[in-house]
PDB file of C-alpha atoms in Angstrom:
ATOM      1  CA  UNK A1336       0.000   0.000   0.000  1.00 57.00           C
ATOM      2  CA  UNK A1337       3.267   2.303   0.736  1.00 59.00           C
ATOM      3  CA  UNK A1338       4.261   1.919  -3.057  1.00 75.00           C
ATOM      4  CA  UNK A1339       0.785   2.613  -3.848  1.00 77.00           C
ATOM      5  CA  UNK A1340       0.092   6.130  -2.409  1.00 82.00           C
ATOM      6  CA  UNK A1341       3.984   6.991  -3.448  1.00 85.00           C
ATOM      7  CA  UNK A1342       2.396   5.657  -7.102  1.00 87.00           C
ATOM      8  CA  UNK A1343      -0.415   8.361  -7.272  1.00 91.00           C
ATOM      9  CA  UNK A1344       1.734  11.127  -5.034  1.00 89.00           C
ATOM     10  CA  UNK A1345       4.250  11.246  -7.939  1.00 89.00           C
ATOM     11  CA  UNK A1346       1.341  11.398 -10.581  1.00 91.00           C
ATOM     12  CA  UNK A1347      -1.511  12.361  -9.378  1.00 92.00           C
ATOM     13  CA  UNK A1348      -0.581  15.901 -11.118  1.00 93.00           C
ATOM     14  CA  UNK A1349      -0.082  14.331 -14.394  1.00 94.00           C
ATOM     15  CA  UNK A1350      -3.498  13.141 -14.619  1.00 96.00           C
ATOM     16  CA  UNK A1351      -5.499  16.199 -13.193  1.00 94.00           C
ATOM     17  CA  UNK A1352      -2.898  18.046 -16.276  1.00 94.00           C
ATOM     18  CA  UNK A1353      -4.384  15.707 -18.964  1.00 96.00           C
ATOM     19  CA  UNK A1354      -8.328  15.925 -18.153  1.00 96.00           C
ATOM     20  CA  UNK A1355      -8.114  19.643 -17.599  1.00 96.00           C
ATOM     21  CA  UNK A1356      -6.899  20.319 -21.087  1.00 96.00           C
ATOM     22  CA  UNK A1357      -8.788  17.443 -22.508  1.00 95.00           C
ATOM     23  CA  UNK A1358     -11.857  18.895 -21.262  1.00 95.00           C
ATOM     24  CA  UNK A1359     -11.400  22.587 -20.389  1.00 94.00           C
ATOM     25  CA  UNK A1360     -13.303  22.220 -16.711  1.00 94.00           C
ATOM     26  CA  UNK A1361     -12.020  22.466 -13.491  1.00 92.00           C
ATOM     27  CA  UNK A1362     -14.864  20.025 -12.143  1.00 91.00           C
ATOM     28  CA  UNK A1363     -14.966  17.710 -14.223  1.00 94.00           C
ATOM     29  CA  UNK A1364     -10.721  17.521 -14.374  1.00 95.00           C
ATOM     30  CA  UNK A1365     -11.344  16.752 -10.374  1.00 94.00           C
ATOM     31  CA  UNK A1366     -14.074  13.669 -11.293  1.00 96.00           C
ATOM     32  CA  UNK A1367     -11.996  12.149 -13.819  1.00 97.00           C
ATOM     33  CA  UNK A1368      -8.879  12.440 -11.123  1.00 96.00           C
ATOM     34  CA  UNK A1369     -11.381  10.385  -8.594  1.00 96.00           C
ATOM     35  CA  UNK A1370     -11.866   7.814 -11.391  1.00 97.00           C
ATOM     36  CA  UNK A1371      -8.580   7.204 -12.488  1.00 97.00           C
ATOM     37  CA  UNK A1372      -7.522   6.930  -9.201  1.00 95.00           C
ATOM     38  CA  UNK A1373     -10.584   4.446  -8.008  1.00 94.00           C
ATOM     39  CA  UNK A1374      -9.168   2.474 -10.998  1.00 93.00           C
ATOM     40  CA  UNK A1375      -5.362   2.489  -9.856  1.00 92.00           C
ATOM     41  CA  UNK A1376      -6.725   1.392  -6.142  1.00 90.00           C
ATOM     42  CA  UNK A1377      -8.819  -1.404  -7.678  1.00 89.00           C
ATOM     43  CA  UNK A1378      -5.680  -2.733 -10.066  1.00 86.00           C
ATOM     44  CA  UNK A1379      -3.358  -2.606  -6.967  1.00 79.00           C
ATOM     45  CA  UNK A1380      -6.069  -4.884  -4.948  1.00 81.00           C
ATOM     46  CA  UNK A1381      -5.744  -7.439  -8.022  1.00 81.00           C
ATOM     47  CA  UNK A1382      -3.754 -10.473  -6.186  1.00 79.00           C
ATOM     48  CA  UNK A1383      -2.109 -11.600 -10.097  1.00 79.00           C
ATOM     49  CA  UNK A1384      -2.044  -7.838 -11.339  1.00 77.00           C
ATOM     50  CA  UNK A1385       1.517  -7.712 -12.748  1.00 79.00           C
ATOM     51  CA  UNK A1386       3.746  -4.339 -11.344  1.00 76.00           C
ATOM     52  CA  UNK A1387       3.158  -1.249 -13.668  1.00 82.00           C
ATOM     53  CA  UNK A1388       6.703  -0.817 -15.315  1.00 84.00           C
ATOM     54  CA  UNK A1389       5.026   2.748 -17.037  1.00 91.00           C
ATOM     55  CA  UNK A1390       3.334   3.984 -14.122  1.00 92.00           C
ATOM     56  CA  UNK A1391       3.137   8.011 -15.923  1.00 94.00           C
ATOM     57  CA  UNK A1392       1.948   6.461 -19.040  1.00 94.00           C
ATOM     58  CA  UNK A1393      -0.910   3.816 -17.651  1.00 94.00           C
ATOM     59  CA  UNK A1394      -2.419   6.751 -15.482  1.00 96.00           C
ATOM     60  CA  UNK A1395      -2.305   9.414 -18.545  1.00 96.00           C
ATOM     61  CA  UNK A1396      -4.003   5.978 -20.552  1.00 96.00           C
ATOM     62  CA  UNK A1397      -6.596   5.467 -18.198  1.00 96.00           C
ATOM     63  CA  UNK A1398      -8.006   9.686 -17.341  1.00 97.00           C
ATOM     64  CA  UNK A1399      -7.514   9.853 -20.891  1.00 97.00           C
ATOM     65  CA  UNK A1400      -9.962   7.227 -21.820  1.00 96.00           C
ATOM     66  CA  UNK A1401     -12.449   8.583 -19.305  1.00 97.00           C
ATOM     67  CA  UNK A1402     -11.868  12.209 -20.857  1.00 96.00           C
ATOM     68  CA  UNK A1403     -12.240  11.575 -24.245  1.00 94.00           C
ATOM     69  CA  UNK A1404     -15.779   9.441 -23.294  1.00 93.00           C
ATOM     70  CA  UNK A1405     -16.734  12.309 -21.843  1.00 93.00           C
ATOM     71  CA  UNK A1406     -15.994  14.877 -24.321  1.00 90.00           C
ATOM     72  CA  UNK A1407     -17.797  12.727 -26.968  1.00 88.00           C
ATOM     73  CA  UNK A1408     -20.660  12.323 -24.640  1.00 87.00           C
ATOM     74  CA  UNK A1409     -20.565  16.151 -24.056  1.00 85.00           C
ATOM     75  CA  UNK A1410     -20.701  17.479 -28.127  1.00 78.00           C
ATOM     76  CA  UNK A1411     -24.324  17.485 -28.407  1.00 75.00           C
ATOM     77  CA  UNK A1412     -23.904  19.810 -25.243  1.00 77.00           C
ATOM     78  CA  UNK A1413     -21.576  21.740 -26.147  1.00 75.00           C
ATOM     79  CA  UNK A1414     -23.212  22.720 -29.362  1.00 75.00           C
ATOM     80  CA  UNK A1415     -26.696  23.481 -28.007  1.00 77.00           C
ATOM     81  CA  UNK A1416     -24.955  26.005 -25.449  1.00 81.00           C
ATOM     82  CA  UNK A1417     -25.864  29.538 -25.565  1.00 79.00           C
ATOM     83  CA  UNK A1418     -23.603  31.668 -26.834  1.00 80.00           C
ATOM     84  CA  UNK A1419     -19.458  30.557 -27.177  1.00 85.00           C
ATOM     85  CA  UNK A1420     -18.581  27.755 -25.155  1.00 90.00           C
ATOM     86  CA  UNK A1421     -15.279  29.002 -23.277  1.00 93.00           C
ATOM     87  CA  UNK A1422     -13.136  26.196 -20.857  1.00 94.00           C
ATOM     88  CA  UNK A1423     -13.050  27.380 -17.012  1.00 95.00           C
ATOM     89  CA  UNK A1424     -10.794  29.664 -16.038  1.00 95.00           C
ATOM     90  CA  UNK A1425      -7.859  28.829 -13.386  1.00 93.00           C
ATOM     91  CA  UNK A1426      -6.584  31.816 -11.730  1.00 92.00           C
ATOM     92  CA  UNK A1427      -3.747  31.183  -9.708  1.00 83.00           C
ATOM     93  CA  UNK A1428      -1.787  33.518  -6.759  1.00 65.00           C
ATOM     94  CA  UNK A1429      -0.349  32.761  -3.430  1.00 57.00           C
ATOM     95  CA  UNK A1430      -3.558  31.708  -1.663  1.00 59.00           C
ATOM     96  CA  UNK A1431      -3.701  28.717  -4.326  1.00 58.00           C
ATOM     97  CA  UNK A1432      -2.570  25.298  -2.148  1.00 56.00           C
ATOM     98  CA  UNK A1433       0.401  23.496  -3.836  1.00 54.00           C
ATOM     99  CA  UNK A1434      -2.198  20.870  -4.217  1.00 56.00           C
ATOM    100  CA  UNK A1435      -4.702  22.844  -5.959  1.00 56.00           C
ATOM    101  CA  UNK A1436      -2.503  24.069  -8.653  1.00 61.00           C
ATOM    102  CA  UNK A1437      -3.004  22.867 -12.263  1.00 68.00           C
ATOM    103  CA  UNK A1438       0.543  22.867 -13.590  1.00 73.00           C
ATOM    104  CA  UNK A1439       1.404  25.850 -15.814  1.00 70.00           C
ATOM    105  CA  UNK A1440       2.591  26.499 -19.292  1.00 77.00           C
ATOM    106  CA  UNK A1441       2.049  27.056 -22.437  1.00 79.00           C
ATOM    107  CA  UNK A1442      -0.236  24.088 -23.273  1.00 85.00           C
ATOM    108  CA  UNK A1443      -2.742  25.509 -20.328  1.00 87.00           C
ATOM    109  CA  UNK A1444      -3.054  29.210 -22.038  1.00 90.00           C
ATOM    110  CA  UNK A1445      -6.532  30.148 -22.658  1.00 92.00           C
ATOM    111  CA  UNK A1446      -5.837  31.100 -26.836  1.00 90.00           C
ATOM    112  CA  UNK A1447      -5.342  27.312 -27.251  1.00 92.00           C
ATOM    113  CA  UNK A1448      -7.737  25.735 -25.977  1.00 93.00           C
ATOM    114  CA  UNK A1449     -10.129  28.112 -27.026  1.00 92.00           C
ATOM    115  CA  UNK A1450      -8.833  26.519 -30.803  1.00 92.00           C
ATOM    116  CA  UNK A1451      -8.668  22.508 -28.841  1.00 93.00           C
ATOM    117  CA  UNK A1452     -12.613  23.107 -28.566  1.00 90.00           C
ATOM    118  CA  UNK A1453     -12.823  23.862 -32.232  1.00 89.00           C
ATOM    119  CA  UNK A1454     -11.125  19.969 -32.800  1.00 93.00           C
ATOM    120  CA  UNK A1455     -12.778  16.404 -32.750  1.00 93.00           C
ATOM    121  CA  UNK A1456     -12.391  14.571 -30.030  1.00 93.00           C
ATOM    122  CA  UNK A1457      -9.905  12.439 -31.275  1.00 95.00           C
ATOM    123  CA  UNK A1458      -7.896  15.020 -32.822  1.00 96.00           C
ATOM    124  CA  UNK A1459      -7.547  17.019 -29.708  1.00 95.00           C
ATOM    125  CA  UNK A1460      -6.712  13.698 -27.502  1.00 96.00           C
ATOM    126  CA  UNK A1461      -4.253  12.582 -30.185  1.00 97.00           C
ATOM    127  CA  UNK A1462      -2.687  16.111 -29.969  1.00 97.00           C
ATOM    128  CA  UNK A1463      -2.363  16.937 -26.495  1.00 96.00           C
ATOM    129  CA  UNK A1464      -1.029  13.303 -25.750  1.00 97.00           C
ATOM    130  CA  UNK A1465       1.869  12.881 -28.122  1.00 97.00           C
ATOM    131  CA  UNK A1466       2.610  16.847 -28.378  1.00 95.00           C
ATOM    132  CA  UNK A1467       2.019  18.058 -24.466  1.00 95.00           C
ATOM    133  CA  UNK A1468       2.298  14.719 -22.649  1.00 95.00           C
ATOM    134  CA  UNK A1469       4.846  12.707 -24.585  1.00 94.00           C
ATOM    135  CA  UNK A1470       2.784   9.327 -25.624  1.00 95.00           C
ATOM    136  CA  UNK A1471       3.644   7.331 -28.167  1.00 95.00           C
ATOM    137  CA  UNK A1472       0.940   6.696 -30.985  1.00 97.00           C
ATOM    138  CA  UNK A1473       0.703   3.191 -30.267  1.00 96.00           C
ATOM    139  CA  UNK A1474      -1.009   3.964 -26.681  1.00 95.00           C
ATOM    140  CA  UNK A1475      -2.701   7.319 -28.200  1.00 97.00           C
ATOM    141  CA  UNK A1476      -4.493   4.518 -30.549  1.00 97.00           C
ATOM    142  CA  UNK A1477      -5.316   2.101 -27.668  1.00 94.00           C
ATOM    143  CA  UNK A1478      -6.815   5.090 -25.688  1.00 95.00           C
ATOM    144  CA  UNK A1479      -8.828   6.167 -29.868  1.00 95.00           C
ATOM    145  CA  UNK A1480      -9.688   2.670 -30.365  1.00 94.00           C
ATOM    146  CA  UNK A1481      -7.628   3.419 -33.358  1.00 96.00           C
ATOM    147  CA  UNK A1482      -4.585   2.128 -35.740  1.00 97.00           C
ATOM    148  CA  UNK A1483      -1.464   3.563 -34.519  1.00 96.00           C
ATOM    149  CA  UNK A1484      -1.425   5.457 -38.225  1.00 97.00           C
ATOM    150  CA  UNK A1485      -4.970   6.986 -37.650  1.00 97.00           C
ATOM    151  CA  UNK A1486      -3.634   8.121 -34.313  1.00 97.00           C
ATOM    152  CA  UNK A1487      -0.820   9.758 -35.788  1.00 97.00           C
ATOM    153  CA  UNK A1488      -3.066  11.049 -38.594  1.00 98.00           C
ATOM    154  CA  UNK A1489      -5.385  12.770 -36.003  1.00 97.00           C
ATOM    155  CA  UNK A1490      -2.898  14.773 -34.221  1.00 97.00           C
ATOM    156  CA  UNK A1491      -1.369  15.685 -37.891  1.00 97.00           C
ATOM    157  CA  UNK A1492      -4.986  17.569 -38.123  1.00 96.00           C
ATOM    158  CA  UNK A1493      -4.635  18.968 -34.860  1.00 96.00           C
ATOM    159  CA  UNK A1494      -1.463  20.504 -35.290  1.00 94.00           C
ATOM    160  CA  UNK A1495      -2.614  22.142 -39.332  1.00 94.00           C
ATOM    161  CA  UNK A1496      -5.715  23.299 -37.274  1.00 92.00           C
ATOM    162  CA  UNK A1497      -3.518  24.957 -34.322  1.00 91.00           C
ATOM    163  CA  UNK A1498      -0.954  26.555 -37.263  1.00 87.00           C
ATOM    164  CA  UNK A1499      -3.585  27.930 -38.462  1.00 85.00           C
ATOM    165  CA  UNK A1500      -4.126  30.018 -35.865  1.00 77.00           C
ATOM    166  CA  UNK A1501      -1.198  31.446 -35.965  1.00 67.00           C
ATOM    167  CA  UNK A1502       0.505  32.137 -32.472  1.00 52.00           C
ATOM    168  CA  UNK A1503      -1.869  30.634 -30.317  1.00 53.00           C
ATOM    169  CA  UNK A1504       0.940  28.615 -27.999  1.00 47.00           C
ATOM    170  CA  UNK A1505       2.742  31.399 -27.145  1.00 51.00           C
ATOM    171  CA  UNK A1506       3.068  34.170 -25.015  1.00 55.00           C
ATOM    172  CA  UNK A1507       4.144  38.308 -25.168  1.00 70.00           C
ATOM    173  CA  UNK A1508       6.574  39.017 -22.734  1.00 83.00           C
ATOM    174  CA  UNK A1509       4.789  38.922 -19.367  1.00 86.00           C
ATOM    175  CA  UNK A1510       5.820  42.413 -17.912  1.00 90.00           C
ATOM    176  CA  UNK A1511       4.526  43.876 -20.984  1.00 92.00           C
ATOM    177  CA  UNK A1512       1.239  41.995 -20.942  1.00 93.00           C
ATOM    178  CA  UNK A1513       0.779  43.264 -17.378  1.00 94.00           C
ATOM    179  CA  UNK A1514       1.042  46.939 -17.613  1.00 95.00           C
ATOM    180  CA  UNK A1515      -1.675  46.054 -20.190  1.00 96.00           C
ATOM    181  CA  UNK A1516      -3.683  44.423 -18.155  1.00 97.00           C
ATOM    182  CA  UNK A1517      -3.360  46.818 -15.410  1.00 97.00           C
ATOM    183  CA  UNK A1518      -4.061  49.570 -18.206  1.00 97.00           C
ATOM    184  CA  UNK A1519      -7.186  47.864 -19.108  1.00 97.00           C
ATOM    185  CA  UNK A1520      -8.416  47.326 -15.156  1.00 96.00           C
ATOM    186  CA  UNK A1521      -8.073  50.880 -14.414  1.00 95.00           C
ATOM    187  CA  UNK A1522      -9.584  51.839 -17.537  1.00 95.00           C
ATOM    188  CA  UNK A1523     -12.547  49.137 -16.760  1.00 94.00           C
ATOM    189  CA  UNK A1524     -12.945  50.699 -13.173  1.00 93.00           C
ATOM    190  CA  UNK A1525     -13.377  54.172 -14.263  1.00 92.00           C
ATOM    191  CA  UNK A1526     -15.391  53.843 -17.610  1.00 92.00           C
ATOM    192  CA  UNK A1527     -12.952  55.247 -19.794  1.00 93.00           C
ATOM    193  CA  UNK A1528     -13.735  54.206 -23.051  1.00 95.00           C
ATOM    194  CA  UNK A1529     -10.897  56.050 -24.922  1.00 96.00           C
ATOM    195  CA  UNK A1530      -8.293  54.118 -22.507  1.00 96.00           C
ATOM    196  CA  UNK A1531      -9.951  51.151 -23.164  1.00 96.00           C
ATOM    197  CA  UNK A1532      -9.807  51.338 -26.618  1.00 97.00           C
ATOM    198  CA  UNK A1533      -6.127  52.342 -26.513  1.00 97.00           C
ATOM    199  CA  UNK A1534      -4.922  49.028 -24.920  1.00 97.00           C
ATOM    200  CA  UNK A1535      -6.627  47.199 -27.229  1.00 97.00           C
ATOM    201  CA  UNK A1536      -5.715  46.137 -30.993  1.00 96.00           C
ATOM    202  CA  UNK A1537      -7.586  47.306 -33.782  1.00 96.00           C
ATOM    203  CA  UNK A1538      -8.914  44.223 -35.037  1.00 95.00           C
ATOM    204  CA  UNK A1539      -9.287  42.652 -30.868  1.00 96.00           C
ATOM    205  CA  UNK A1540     -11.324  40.349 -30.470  1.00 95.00           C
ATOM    206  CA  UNK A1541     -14.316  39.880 -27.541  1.00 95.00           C
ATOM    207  CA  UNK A1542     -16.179  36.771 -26.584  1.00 91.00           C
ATOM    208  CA  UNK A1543     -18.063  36.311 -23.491  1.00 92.00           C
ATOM    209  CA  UNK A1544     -19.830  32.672 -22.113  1.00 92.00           C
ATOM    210  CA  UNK A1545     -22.551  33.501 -19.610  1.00 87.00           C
ATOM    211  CA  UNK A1546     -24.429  30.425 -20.430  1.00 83.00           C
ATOM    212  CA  UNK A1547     -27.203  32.337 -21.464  1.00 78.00           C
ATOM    213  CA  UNK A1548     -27.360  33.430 -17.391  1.00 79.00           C
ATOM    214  CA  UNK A1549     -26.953  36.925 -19.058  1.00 77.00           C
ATOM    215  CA  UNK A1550     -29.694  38.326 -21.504  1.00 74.00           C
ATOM    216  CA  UNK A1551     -27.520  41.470 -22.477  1.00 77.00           C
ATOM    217  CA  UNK A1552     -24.457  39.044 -23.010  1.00 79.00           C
ATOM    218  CA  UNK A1553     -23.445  39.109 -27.145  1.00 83.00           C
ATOM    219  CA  UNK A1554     -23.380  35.159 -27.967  1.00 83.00           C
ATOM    220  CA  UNK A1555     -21.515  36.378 -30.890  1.00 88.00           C
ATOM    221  CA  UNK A1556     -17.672  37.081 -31.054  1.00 91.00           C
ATOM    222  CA  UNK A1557     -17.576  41.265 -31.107  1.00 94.00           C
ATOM    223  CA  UNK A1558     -15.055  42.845 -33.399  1.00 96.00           C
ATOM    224  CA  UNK A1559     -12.800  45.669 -33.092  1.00 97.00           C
ATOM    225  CA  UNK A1560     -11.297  47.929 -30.440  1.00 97.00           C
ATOM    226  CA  UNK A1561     -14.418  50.703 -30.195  1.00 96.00           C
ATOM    227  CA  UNK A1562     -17.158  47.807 -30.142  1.00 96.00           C
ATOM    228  CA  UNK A1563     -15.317  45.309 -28.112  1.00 96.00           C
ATOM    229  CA  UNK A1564     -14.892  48.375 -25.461  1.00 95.00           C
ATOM    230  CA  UNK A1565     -18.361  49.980 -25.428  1.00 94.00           C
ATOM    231  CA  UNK A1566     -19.862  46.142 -25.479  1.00 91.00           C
ATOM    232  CA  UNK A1567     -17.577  45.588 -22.484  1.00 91.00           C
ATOM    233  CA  UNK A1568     -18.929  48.888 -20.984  1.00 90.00           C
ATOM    234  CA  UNK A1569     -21.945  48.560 -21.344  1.00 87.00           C
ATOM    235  CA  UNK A1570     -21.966  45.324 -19.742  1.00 81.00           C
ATOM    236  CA  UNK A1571     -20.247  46.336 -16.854  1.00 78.00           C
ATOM    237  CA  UNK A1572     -20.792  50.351 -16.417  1.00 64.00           C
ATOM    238  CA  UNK A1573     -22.651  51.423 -13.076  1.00 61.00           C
ATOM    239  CA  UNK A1574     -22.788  47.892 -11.414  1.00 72.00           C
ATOM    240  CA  UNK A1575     -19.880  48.331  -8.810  1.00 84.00           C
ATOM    241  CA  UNK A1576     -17.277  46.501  -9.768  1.00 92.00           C
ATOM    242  CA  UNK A1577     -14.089  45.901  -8.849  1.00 94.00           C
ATOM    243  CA  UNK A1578     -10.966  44.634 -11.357  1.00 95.00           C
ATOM    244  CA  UNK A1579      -8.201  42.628 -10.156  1.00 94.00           C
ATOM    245  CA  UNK A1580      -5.283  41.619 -12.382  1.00 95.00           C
ATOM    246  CA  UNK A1581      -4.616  38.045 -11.090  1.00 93.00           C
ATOM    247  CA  UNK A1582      -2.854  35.125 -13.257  1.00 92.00           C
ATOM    248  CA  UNK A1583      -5.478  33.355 -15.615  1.00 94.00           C
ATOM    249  CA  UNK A1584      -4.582  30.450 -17.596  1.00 92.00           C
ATOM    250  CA  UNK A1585      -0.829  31.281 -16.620  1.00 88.00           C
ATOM    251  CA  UNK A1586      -1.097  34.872 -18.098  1.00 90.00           C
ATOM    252  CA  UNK A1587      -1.944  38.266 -16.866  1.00 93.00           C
ATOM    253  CA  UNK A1588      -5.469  38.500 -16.733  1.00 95.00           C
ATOM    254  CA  UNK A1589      -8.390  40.053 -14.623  1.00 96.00           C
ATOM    255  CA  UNK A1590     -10.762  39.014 -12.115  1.00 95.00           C
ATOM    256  CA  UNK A1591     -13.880  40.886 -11.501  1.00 94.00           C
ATOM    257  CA  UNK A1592     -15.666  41.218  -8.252  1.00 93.00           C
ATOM    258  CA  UNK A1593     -18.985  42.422  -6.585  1.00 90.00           C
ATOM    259  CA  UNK A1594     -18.492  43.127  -3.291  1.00 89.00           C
ATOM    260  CA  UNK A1595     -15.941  40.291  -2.585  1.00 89.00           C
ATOM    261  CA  UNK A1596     -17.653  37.793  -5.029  1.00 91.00           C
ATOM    262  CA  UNK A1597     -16.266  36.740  -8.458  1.00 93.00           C
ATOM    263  CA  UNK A1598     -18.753  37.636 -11.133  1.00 92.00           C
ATOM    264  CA  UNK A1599     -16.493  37.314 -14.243  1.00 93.00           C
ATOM    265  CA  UNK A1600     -12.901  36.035 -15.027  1.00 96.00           C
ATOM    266  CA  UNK A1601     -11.310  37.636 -18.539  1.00 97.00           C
ATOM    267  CA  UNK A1602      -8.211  35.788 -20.109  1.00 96.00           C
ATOM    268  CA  UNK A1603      -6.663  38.010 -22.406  1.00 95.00           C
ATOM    269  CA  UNK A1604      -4.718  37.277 -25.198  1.00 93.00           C
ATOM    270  CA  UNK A1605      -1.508  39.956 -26.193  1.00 93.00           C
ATOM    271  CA  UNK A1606       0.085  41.106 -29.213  1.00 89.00           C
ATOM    272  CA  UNK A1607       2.034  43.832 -30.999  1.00 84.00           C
ATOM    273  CA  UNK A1608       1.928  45.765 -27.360  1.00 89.00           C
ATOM    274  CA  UNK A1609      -1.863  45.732 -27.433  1.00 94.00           C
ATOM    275  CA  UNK A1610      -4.470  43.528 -25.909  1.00 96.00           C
ATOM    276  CA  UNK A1611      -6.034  41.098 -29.179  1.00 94.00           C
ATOM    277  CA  UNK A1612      -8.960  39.077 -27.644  1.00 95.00           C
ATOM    278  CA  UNK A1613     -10.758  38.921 -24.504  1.00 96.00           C
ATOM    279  CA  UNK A1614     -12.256  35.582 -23.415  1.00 96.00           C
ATOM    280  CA  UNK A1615     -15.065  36.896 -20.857  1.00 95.00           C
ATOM    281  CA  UNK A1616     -16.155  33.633 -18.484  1.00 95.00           C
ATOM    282  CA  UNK A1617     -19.481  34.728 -16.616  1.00 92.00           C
ATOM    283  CA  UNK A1618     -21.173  31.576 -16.463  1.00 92.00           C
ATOM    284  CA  UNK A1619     -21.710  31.272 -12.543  1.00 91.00           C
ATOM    285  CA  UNK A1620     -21.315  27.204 -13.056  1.00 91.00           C
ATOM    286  CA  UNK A1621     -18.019  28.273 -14.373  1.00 93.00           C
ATOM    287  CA  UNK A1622     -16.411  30.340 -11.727  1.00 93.00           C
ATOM    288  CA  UNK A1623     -17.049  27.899  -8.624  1.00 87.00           C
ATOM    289  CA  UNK A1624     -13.754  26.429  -8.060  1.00 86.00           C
ATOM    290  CA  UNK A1625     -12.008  30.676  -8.209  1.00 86.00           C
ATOM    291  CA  UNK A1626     -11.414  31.850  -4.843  1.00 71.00           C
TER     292      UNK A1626
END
């Protein structure tokens, strides 16, 4: 039993890693955790179960499995949701428990998987296995119920759809991207639309999930710097609110706050020195697990 809690201490992290970006929720990334682990607890109570010689790679096999059923079971859902579907937010400071913390990098940044939602469920397991996680295609197909070529050929699609996109891995440099942020917050808090509008690039972007909790909220992605800020101020003007730049999705972003409770979460995305899309989560189901 010793070897067995050592088992899930070292990689218990891995697996909360994989069915967070797999799925994009902070709840659900917690259930499939429970699973997996139920599963491990079960296999180690097998008398004739033979020792695991790839401990990391069994765990990542089995969460992934239960991920990928769920995002398949999930894609009638998803596309019946009102307005864009956005993943849940994880903002991170020095209140967050060791234990709590989803680790952070560029695979975990809110511009990609905003584009992993846009892929199959396949093509966004066979991507974030072999290209974040390290699998081999032979256990990416076990976990597809695939060939080992079809696996391959999935994440192949992935990565075209990702290119794409352009720079959506990647980050600004982060003291830049937080005197925009902060720019943007004190702009927020005081209404200014002209220094909103100047943090912001000319073609940004704005998209905002409430779920439909929101009848104001656009459920269309706004375009421009002058829309995107009057939308966003209109939306927020004369409700007493209060903007915090915190970390979100391992990048400067904001928190928003009425009277002590989280109301919204924006992850930003940065370029050219400006601010170029603003993922809005206001979906109360959403915002839960943020302190």
């Amino acid at each position: 039993m010793t070897e067995f809690a050592d088992l899930w201490t070292a990689h218990r992290h891995v697996v909360r890693d994989v069915a967070y970006r797999a799925l994009g929720s902070v709840a659900e990334a917690e259930d499939v955790t429970q699973e997996t682990y139920l599963r491990l607890l079960a296999r180690d109570n097998e008398p004739d179960a033979p020792p695991l010689d790839e401990p990391r790679a069994w765990l990542i096999t089995v969460a992934s499995r239960l991920a990928i059923d769920r995002l398949r079971a999930h894609e009638h859902s998803r596309r019946a949701y009102v307005g864009p579907w956005l993943p849940e937010p994880i903002v991170t400071d020095e209140r967050t428990l060791p234990e709590d913390r989803v680790t952070l990098d560029d695979s975990v940044r809110m511009a990609l998987l905003v584009v992993l939602e846009q892929l199959t469920p396949a093509e966004r397991t066979a991507f974030l296995l072999h290209d974040v996680f390290d699998l081999g295609f032979d256990r990416i197909a076990d976990v597809l119920g695939v060939s080992p070529a079809s696996a391959r050929q999935a994440a192949s699609r992935a990565r075209k759809r990702i290119g794409a996109h352009g720079e959506a891995r990647f980050a600004v440099d982060p003291a830049a991207a937080r005197r925009l942020s902060e720019r943007f917050a004190a702009a927020a808090s005081d209404g200014d639309i002209d220094r909103l509008v100047a943090v912001l690039a000319a073609d940004a972007t704005g998209h905002f999930d409430s779920g439909g909790v929101f009848p104001d909220a656009p459920t269309e992605v706004v375009v421009g710097a002058e829309t995107v800020a009057r939308q966003f101020l209109d939306g927020v003007g004369g409700r007493g609110l209060d903007f915090e730049v915190a970390e979100v999705n391992a990048e400067p972003g904001i928190v928003v706050r009425r009277r002590g409770r989280v109301v919204s979460v924006l992850a930003l995305e940065f370029a050219d020195d400006r601010i170029s899309a603003i993922h809005g989560v206001g979906n109360p189901k959403k915002l839960g697990h943020v302190r």
